[in-house]
PDB file of C-alpha atoms in Angstrom:
ATOM      1  CA  ASP L   1      13.360-169.251-107.870  1.00 76.00           C
ATOM      2  CA  GLN L   2      12.119-169.919-104.030  1.00 87.00           C
ATOM      3  CA  GLN L   3       7.973-171.400-105.215  1.00 94.00           C
ATOM      4  CA  VAL L   4       7.663-172.456-102.058  1.00 96.00           C
ATOM      5  CA  LYS L   5       7.841-169.375 -99.532  1.00 97.00           C
ATOM      6  CA  GLN L   6       7.308-168.578 -95.999  1.00 97.00           C
ATOM      7  CA  ASN L   7       8.104-165.309 -95.289  1.00 93.00           C
ATOM      8  CA  SER L   8       8.633-164.989 -91.855  1.00 96.00           C
ATOM      9  CA  PRO L   9      11.759-166.696 -90.123  1.00 96.00           C
ATOM     10  CA  SER L  10      10.084-166.992 -86.885  1.00 97.00           C
ATOM     11  CA  LEU L  11       6.670-165.943 -85.090  1.00 97.00           C
ATOM     12  CA  SER L  12       6.038-165.793 -81.513  1.00 98.00           C
ATOM     13  CA  VAL L  13       2.540-166.468 -79.595  1.00 98.00           C
ATOM     14  CA  GLN L  14       0.877-166.114 -76.488  1.00 98.00           C
ATOM     15  CA  GLU L  15      -0.424-169.581 -74.634  1.00 98.00           C
ATOM     16  CA  GLY L  16      -3.618-170.273 -75.730  1.00 97.00           C
ATOM     17  CA  ARG L  17      -3.554-167.340 -78.183  1.00 98.00           C
ATOM     18  CA  ILE L  18      -3.982-167.613 -82.044  1.00 98.00           C
ATOM     19  CA  SER L  19      -1.305-168.716 -83.966  1.00 98.00           C
ATOM     20  CA  ILE L  20      -0.975-168.137 -87.997  1.00 98.00           C
ATOM     21  CA  LEU L  21       1.102-169.242 -89.932  1.00 98.00           C
ATOM     22  CA  ASN L  22       1.546-168.151 -94.397  1.00 98.00           C
ATOM     23  CA  CYS L  23       2.642-169.845 -97.044  1.00 98.00           C
ATOM     24  CA  ASP L  24       2.905-168.581-100.600  1.00 98.00           C
ATOM     25  CA  TYR L  25       3.296-170.571-103.480  1.00 97.00           C
ATOM     26  CA  THR L  26       4.159-169.260-107.509  1.00 96.00           C
ATOM     27  CA  ASN L  27       3.646-172.426-109.185  1.00 92.00           C
ATOM     28  CA  SER L  28      -0.559-172.797-110.427  1.00 92.00           C
ATOM     29  CA  MET L  29       0.387-177.367-110.648  1.00 89.00           C
ATOM     30  CA  PHE L  30       0.468-177.286-107.248  1.00 91.00           C
ATOM     31  CA  ASP L  31      -3.015-179.001-106.805  1.00 89.00           C
ATOM     32  CA  TYR L  32      -2.134-180.446-102.920  1.00 90.00           C
ATOM     33  CA  PHE L  33      -1.009-178.322-100.194  1.00 93.00           C
ATOM     34  CA  LEU L  34       0.510-180.371 -96.715  1.00 94.00           C
ATOM     35  CA  TRP L  35       1.698-179.278 -93.074  1.00 97.00           C
ATOM     36  CA  TYR L  36       4.144-180.541 -91.467  1.00 97.00           C
ATOM     37  CA  LYS L  37       5.789-179.348 -87.839  1.00 97.00           C
ATOM     38  CA  LYS L  38       9.014-180.734 -86.921  1.00 96.00           C
ATOM     39  CA  TYR L  39      11.238-180.333 -83.881  1.00 95.00           C
ATOM     40  CA  PRO L  40      15.130-180.640 -83.193  1.00 91.00           C
ATOM     41  CA  ALA L  41      16.391-184.393 -84.429  1.00 88.00           C
ATOM     42  CA  GLU L  42      13.551-185.100 -85.518  1.00 92.00           C
ATOM     43  CA  GLY L  43      11.470-185.322 -89.538  1.00 94.00           C
ATOM     44  CA  PRO L  44       8.780-183.739 -90.235  1.00 96.00           C
ATOM     45  CA  THR L  45       5.569-185.060 -89.181  1.00 96.00           C
ATOM     46  CA  PHE L  46       1.957-184.131 -91.152  1.00 95.00           C
ATOM     47  CA  LEU L  47      -0.107-182.656 -89.449  1.00 97.00           C
ATOM     48  CA  ILE L  48      -2.418-181.028 -92.013  1.00 96.00           C
ATOM     49  CA  SER L  49      -2.778-181.268 -95.774  1.00 94.00           C
ATOM     50  CA  ILE L  50      -5.760-179.012 -97.633  1.00 94.00           C
ATOM     51  CA  SER L  51      -6.202-180.426-102.004  1.00 91.00           C
ATOM     52  CA  SER L  52      -6.555-177.139-103.890  1.00 91.00           C
ATOM     53  CA  ILE L  53     -10.471-177.859-105.180  1.00 92.00           C
ATOM     54  CA  LYS L  54     -11.386-176.955-101.486  1.00 94.00           C
ATOM     55  CA  ASP L  55     -11.021-173.522 -99.259  1.00 96.00           C
ATOM     56  CA  LYS L  56     -10.799-174.928 -96.451  1.00 97.00           C
ATOM     57  CA  ASN L  57      -9.694-178.268 -94.385  1.00 97.00           C
ATOM     58  CA  GLU L  58      -9.975-178.635 -90.298  1.00 98.00           C
ATOM     59  CA  ASP L  59      -8.591-180.822 -87.485  1.00 97.00           C
ATOM     60  CA  GLY L  60      -8.629-180.239 -83.950  1.00 97.00           C
ATOM     61  CA  ARG L  61      -6.576-177.221 -82.966  1.00 98.00           C
ATOM     62  CA  PHE L  62      -5.384-177.133 -86.550  1.00 98.00           C
ATOM     63  CA  THR L  63      -7.225-175.459 -89.731  1.00 98.00           C
ATOM     64  CA  VAL L  64      -5.434-174.968 -93.387  1.00 98.00           C
ATOM     65  CA  PHE L  65      -7.086-171.731 -95.428  1.00 98.00           C
ATOM     66  CA  LEU L  66      -5.937-171.621 -99.088  1.00 98.00           C
ATOM     67  CA  ASN L  67      -7.145-168.615-101.532  1.00 97.00           C
ATOM     68  CA  LYS L  68      -5.848-170.104-104.323  1.00 96.00           C
ATOM     69  CA  SER L  69      -6.374-166.665-106.296  1.00 96.00           C
ATOM     70  CA  ALA L  70      -4.004-164.833-104.387  1.00 97.00           C
ATOM     71  CA  LYS L  71      -1.739-168.266-104.129  1.00 97.00           C
ATOM     72  CA  HIS L  72      -1.498-168.232-100.075  1.00 98.00           C
ATOM     73  CA  LEU L  73      -2.076-170.431 -97.753  1.00 97.00           C
ATOM     74  CA  SER L  74      -2.802-169.955 -94.216  1.00 98.00           C
ATOM     75  CA  LEU L  75      -1.888-172.497 -90.898  1.00 98.00           C
ATOM     76  CA  HIS L  76      -4.172-171.327 -87.996  1.00 98.00           C
ATOM     77  CA  ILE L  77      -4.012-173.381 -84.775  1.00 98.00           C
ATOM     78  CA  VAL L  78      -5.885-172.152 -81.733  1.00 97.00           C
ATOM     79  CA  PRO L  79      -5.584-172.657 -78.217  1.00 98.00           C
ATOM     80  CA  SER L  80      -2.321-172.233 -79.253  1.00 98.00           C
ATOM     81  CA  GLN L  81       0.006-174.753 -76.122  1.00 97.00           C
ATOM     82  CA  PRO L  82       3.558-175.368 -75.262  1.00 96.00           C
ATOM     83  CA  GLY L  83       3.871-178.463 -77.628  1.00 96.00           C
ATOM     84  CA  ASP L  84       3.307-176.658 -80.558  1.00 98.00           C
ATOM     85  CA  SER L  85       7.003-175.026 -79.967  1.00 98.00           C
ATOM     86  CA  ALA L  86       8.679-176.116 -83.533  1.00 97.00           C
ATOM     87  CA  VAL L  87       9.662-175.246 -86.464  1.00 97.00           C
ATOM     88  CA  TYR L  88       6.309-175.346 -89.279  1.00 98.00           C
ATOM     89  CA  PHE L  89       7.143-175.770 -92.843  1.00 98.00           C
ATOM     90  CA  CYS L  90       4.147-175.628 -95.712  1.00 97.00           C
ATOM     91  CA  ALA L  91       5.070-177.713 -98.565  1.00 95.00           C
ATOM     92  CA  ALA L  92       3.168-178.574-102.265  1.00 93.00           C
ATOM     93  CA  SER L  93       2.616-181.459-104.343  1.00 88.00           C
ATOM     94  CA  ALA L  94       1.856-181.544-108.482  1.00 84.00           C
ATOM     95  CA  TYR L  95       0.600-184.482-109.337  1.00 72.00           C
ATOM     96  CA  SER L  96       1.376-185.680-113.317  1.00 60.00           C
ATOM     97  CA  GLY L  97       0.728-188.147-115.112  1.00 51.00           C
ATOM     98  CA  GLY L  98       3.603-190.871-114.045  1.00 50.00           C
ATOM     99  CA  GLY L  99       2.733-190.390-110.126  1.00 55.00           C
ATOM    100  CA  ALA L 100       3.457-187.140-107.587  1.00 60.00           C
ATOM    101  CA  ASP L 101       6.199-185.060-107.232  1.00 71.00           C
ATOM    102  CA  GLY L 102       8.654-185.099-104.398  1.00 86.00           C
ATOM    103  CA  LEU L 103       7.317-182.011-102.253  1.00 90.00           C
ATOM    104  CA  THR L 104       8.306-178.989-102.372  1.00 93.00           C
ATOM    105  CA  PHE L 105       9.731-176.970 -98.856  1.00 96.00           C
ATOM    106  CA  GLY L 106       9.320-173.084 -97.975  1.00 97.00           C
ATOM    107  CA  LYS L 107      12.321-172.760 -95.498  1.00 97.00           C
ATOM    108  CA  GLY L 108      10.120-172.845 -92.723  1.00 97.00           C
ATOM    109  CA  THR L 109       9.088-170.698 -89.373  1.00 98.00           C
ATOM    110  CA  HIS L 110      10.096-171.300 -86.054  1.00 98.00           C
ATOM    111  CA  LEU L 111       6.667-170.482 -83.711  1.00 98.00           C
ATOM    112  CA  ILE L 112       7.242-170.557 -80.463  1.00 98.00           C
ATOM    113  CA  ILE L 113       4.713-169.409 -77.754  1.00 98.00           C
ATOM    114  CA  GLN L 114       5.419-168.227 -74.823  1.00 96.00           C
ATOM    115  CA  PRO L 115       3.577-169.275 -71.513  1.00 91.00           C
TER     116      PRO L 115
ATOM    117  CA  GLY P   1       7.988-200.921 -88.902  1.00 52.00           C
ATOM    118  CA  ALA P   2       6.179-198.376 -86.948  1.00 80.00           C
ATOM    119  CA  GLY P   3       7.917-195.892 -89.750  1.00 93.00           C
ATOM    120  CA  VAL P   4      10.530-194.709 -91.743  1.00 97.00           C
ATOM    121  CA  SER P   5      14.122-196.132 -90.375  1.00 97.00           C
ATOM    122  CA  GLN P   6      17.224-194.176 -91.026  1.00 98.00           C
ATOM    123  CA  THR P   7      20.434-195.393 -90.580  1.00 97.00           C
ATOM    124  CA  PRO P   8      22.889-194.147 -89.689  1.00 97.00           C
ATOM    125  CA  SER P   9      21.255-190.973 -87.684  1.00 97.00           C
ATOM    126  CA  ASN P  10      24.699-189.483 -88.080  1.00 97.00           C
ATOM    127  CA  LYS P  11      27.713-190.238 -90.522  1.00 98.00           C
ATOM    128  CA  VAL P  12      31.333-188.128 -90.149  1.00 98.00           C
ATOM    129  CA  THR P  13      33.317-188.980 -93.358  1.00 97.00           C
ATOM    130  CA  GLU P  14      36.812-186.953 -95.055  1.00 97.00           C
ATOM    131  CA  LYS P  15      36.234-185.194 -97.729  1.00 97.00           C
ATOM    132  CA  GLY P  16      36.830-187.665-101.358  1.00 97.00           C
ATOM    133  CA  LYS P  17      34.774-191.098 -99.764  1.00 98.00           C
ATOM    134  CA  TYR P  18      32.532-192.963-100.516  1.00 98.00           C
ATOM    135  CA  VAL P  19      29.394-193.211 -98.145  1.00 98.00           C
ATOM    136  CA  GLU P  20      25.704-194.993 -98.342  1.00 98.00           C
ATOM    137  CA  LEU P  21      22.899-194.476 -96.804  1.00 98.00           C
ATOM    138  CA  ARG P  22      20.145-196.140 -95.544  1.00 98.00           C
ATOM    139  CA  CYS P  23      15.716-195.547 -95.901  1.00 98.00           C
ATOM    140  CA  ASP P  24      13.486-198.348 -94.636  1.00 97.00           C
ATOM    141  CA  PRO P  25       9.410-196.796 -95.642  1.00 96.00           C
ATOM    142  CA  ILE P  26       7.277-198.360 -93.727  1.00 95.00           C
ATOM    143  CA  SER P  27       5.331-201.408 -94.768  1.00 93.00           C
ATOM    144  CA  GLY P  28       3.459-201.380 -98.001  1.00 90.00           C
ATOM    145  CA  HIS P  29       4.560-198.910 -99.026  1.00 91.00           C
ATOM    146  CA  THR P  30       5.091-198.009-102.206  1.00 90.00           C
ATOM    147  CA  ALA P  31       5.942-194.904-102.504  1.00 91.00           C
ATOM    148  CA  LEU P  32      10.005-193.509-101.473  1.00 94.00           C
ATOM    149  CA  TYR P  33      11.932-189.070-101.561  1.00 95.00           C
ATOM    150  CA  TRP P  34      14.877-188.960-100.851  1.00 97.00           C
ATOM    151  CA  TYR P  35      15.303-184.699 -99.691  1.00 97.00           C
ATOM    152  CA  ARG P  36      18.349-183.005 -98.881  1.00 97.00           C
ATOM    153  CA  GLN P  37      17.968-180.261 -95.813  1.00 96.00           C
ATOM    154  CA  SER P  38      20.578-177.603 -95.443  1.00 95.00           C
ATOM    155  CA  LEU P  39      21.001-175.704 -92.535  1.00 92.00           C
ATOM    156  CA  GLY P  40      18.081-173.688 -92.382  1.00 90.00           C
ATOM    157  CA  GLN P  41      16.379-174.183 -95.934  1.00 94.00           C
ATOM    158  CA  GLY P  42      13.037-176.700 -96.844  1.00 95.00           C
ATOM    159  CA  PRO P  43      14.221-180.050 -97.015  1.00 96.00           C
ATOM    160  CA  GLU P  44      15.285-180.409-101.364  1.00 95.00           C
ATOM    161  CA  PHE P  45      13.596-183.309-103.459  1.00 94.00           C
ATOM    162  CA  LEU P  46      16.207-185.398-104.381  1.00 96.00           C
ATOM    163  CA  ILE P  47      14.723-188.513-106.224  1.00 95.00           C
ATOM    164  CA  TYR P  48      11.562-190.248-106.576  1.00 92.00           C
ATOM    165  CA  PHE P  49      10.601-193.886-107.035  1.00 92.00           C
ATOM    166  CA  GLN P  50       7.443-196.365-108.134  1.00 88.00           C
ATOM    167  CA  GLY P  51       7.867-199.794-106.854  1.00 87.00           C
ATOM    168  CA  THR P  52      12.119-200.694-107.965  1.00 88.00           C
ATOM    169  CA  GLY P  53      12.313-197.372-110.446  1.00 87.00           C
ATOM    170  CA  ALA P  54      13.194-194.136-109.862  1.00 84.00           C
ATOM    171  CA  ALA P  55       9.834-192.654-111.482  1.00 81.00           C
ATOM    172  CA  ASP P  56      12.133-188.636-111.302  1.00 87.00           C
ATOM    173  CA  ASP P  57      15.491-188.859-110.845  1.00 90.00           C
ATOM    174  CA  SER P  58      15.540-184.301-111.207  1.00 90.00           C
ATOM    175  CA  GLY P  59      16.998-183.312-108.237  1.00 92.00           C
ATOM    176  CA  LEU P  60      20.025-185.409-107.781  1.00 94.00           C
ATOM    177  CA  PRO P  61      22.739-182.516-107.753  1.00 94.00           C
ATOM    178  CA  ASN P  62      24.960-183.764-109.616  1.00 94.00           C
ATOM    179  CA  ASP P  63      26.298-187.948-111.153  1.00 95.00           C
ATOM    180  CA  ARG P  64      28.377-188.206-107.292  1.00 97.00           C
ATOM    181  CA  PHE P  65      24.744-189.192-105.800  1.00 97.00           C
ATOM    182  CA  PHE P  66      23.194-192.257-106.941  1.00 96.00           C
ATOM    183  CA  ALA P  67      19.917-193.767-105.500  1.00 96.00           C
ATOM    184  CA  VAL P  68      18.725-198.194-106.130  1.00 96.00           C
ATOM    185  CA  ARG P  69      16.317-199.906-104.659  1.00 95.00           C
ATOM    186  CA  PRO P  70      16.669-203.305-105.798  1.00 93.00           C
ATOM    187  CA  GLU P  71      13.784-205.097-104.103  1.00 92.00           C
ATOM    188  CA  GLY P  72      11.276-201.940-104.175  1.00 90.00           C
ATOM    189  CA  SER P  73      11.338-201.650-100.488  1.00 94.00           C
ATOM    190  CA  VAL P  74      14.492-200.919 -98.365  1.00 97.00           C
ATOM    191  CA  SER P  75      16.221-198.465-101.193  1.00 97.00           C
ATOM    192  CA  THR P  76      20.300-196.822-100.347  1.00 98.00           C
ATOM    193  CA  LEU P  77      21.917-193.106-101.209  1.00 98.00           C
ATOM    194  CA  LYS P  78      24.775-193.757-102.172  1.00 98.00           C
ATOM    195  CA  ILE P  79      26.840-190.175-102.132  1.00 98.00           C
ATOM    196  CA  GLN P  80      30.490-190.235-104.612  1.00 97.00           C
ATOM    197  CA  ARG P  81      33.520-188.497-103.713  1.00 97.00           C
ATOM    198  CA  THR P  82      32.189-186.181-100.784  1.00 98.00           C
ATOM    199  CA  GLU P  83      33.225-182.929-100.864  1.00 97.00           C
ATOM    200  CA  ARG P  84      32.443-180.794 -97.313  1.00 96.00           C
ATOM    201  CA  GLY P  85      29.020-178.804 -98.925  1.00 96.00           C
ATOM    202  CA  ASP P  86      27.496-182.161 -99.065  1.00 97.00           C
ATOM    203  CA  SER P  87      27.268-181.897 -95.841  1.00 97.00           C
ATOM    204  CA  ALA P  88      23.598-181.661 -94.712  1.00 97.00           C
ATOM    205  CA  VAL P  89      21.014-184.045 -93.400  1.00 97.00           C
ATOM    206  CA  TYR P  90      19.287-186.294 -95.701  1.00 98.00           C
ATOM    207  CA  LEU P  91      15.441-187.657 -95.039  1.00 98.00           C
ATOM    208  CA  CYS P  92      13.777-190.654 -96.688  1.00 97.00           C
ATOM    209  CA  ALA P  93      10.191-190.426 -96.855  1.00 95.00           C
ATOM    210  CA  SER P  94       7.639-193.100 -98.265  1.00 93.00           C
ATOM    211  CA  SER P  95       4.244-192.855 -98.670  1.00 90.00           C
ATOM    212  CA  LEU P  96       1.089-195.342-100.504  1.00 86.00           C
ATOM    213  CA  ASP P  97       0.846-195.474-103.208  1.00 74.00           C
ATOM    214  CA  GLY P  98       1.951-191.814-104.681  1.00 64.00           C
ATOM    215  CA  PHE P  99      -0.644-190.702-106.237  1.00 67.00           C
ATOM    216  CA  GLY P 100      -4.138-188.897-105.427  1.00 63.00           C
ATOM    217  CA  LYS P 101      -3.499-187.328-101.771  1.00 69.00           C
ATOM    218  CA  ASN P 102       0.026-187.520-101.926  1.00 70.00           C
ATOM    219  CA  ILE P 103       0.745-187.263 -98.186  1.00 86.00           C
ATOM    220  CA  GLN P 104       4.347-188.688 -96.940  1.00 90.00           C
ATOM    221  CA  TYR P 105       5.992-189.763 -94.725  1.00 93.00           C
ATOM    222  CA  PHE P 106       9.502-189.039 -92.222  1.00 96.00           C
ATOM    223  CA  GLY P 107      12.016-190.799 -90.973  1.00 97.00           C
ATOM    224  CA  ALA P 108      14.708-188.685 -88.385  1.00 97.00           C
ATOM    225  CA  GLY P 109      17.386-188.284 -91.147  1.00 97.00           C
ATOM    226  CA  THR P 110      20.636-189.595 -91.917  1.00 98.00           C
ATOM    227  CA  ARG P 111      22.671-186.000 -90.045  1.00 97.00           C
ATOM    228  CA  LEU P 112      25.981-186.361 -93.265  1.00 98.00           C
ATOM    229  CA  SER P 113      29.296-184.641 -92.054  1.00 98.00           C
ATOM    230  CA  VAL P 114      31.706-183.406 -94.642  1.00 97.00           C
ATOM    231  CA  LEU P 115      34.817-183.332 -92.913  1.00 96.00           C
TER     232      LEU P 115
END
């Protein structure tokens, strides 16, 4: 029972265009969402996050949108650059009284930026 | 240190053997997490430490897996009687305090191969 789903295993986008990566979740207790980027043989690197009290967070070329009613979030990268080619993981966190739980990750989307 | 450090980067062992994987978190981070990433999957939560104590070990798959963090800094993940299905990349992450914005910073991982 996957609580965080990334239904696109891969996505190919032309350099300079917008990349849109999607993520759906099922657990209503999730209140904080994160995107991580991963290159081969490296650990995931934090990219951007959003709290459940917001619907948008922007950082440079990266924007994350959250639709709580649809339990859906998306990451927009514009313009896409060759260095953006990596696997992107959506992750979610639920705060409990004893502190934050471990993150629940999706399976990832492999983004390929075509020159 | 500058980031989360994990050693060894690769570990090859034989079925039935005992292994220890080490994690050195970012200095000053009180929260430490272990994850396991199998091929084609996202990281899967194993255990979370707040200081020296395991605040949540619900992700440990069975009693062959154990982790310690005796002084609230370095942590060791221990796997007894390894099985071929334990082969995966074991990731460690740390965060400032595990509360509020739960941004976790990951190490590069230890790739465990059980032959």
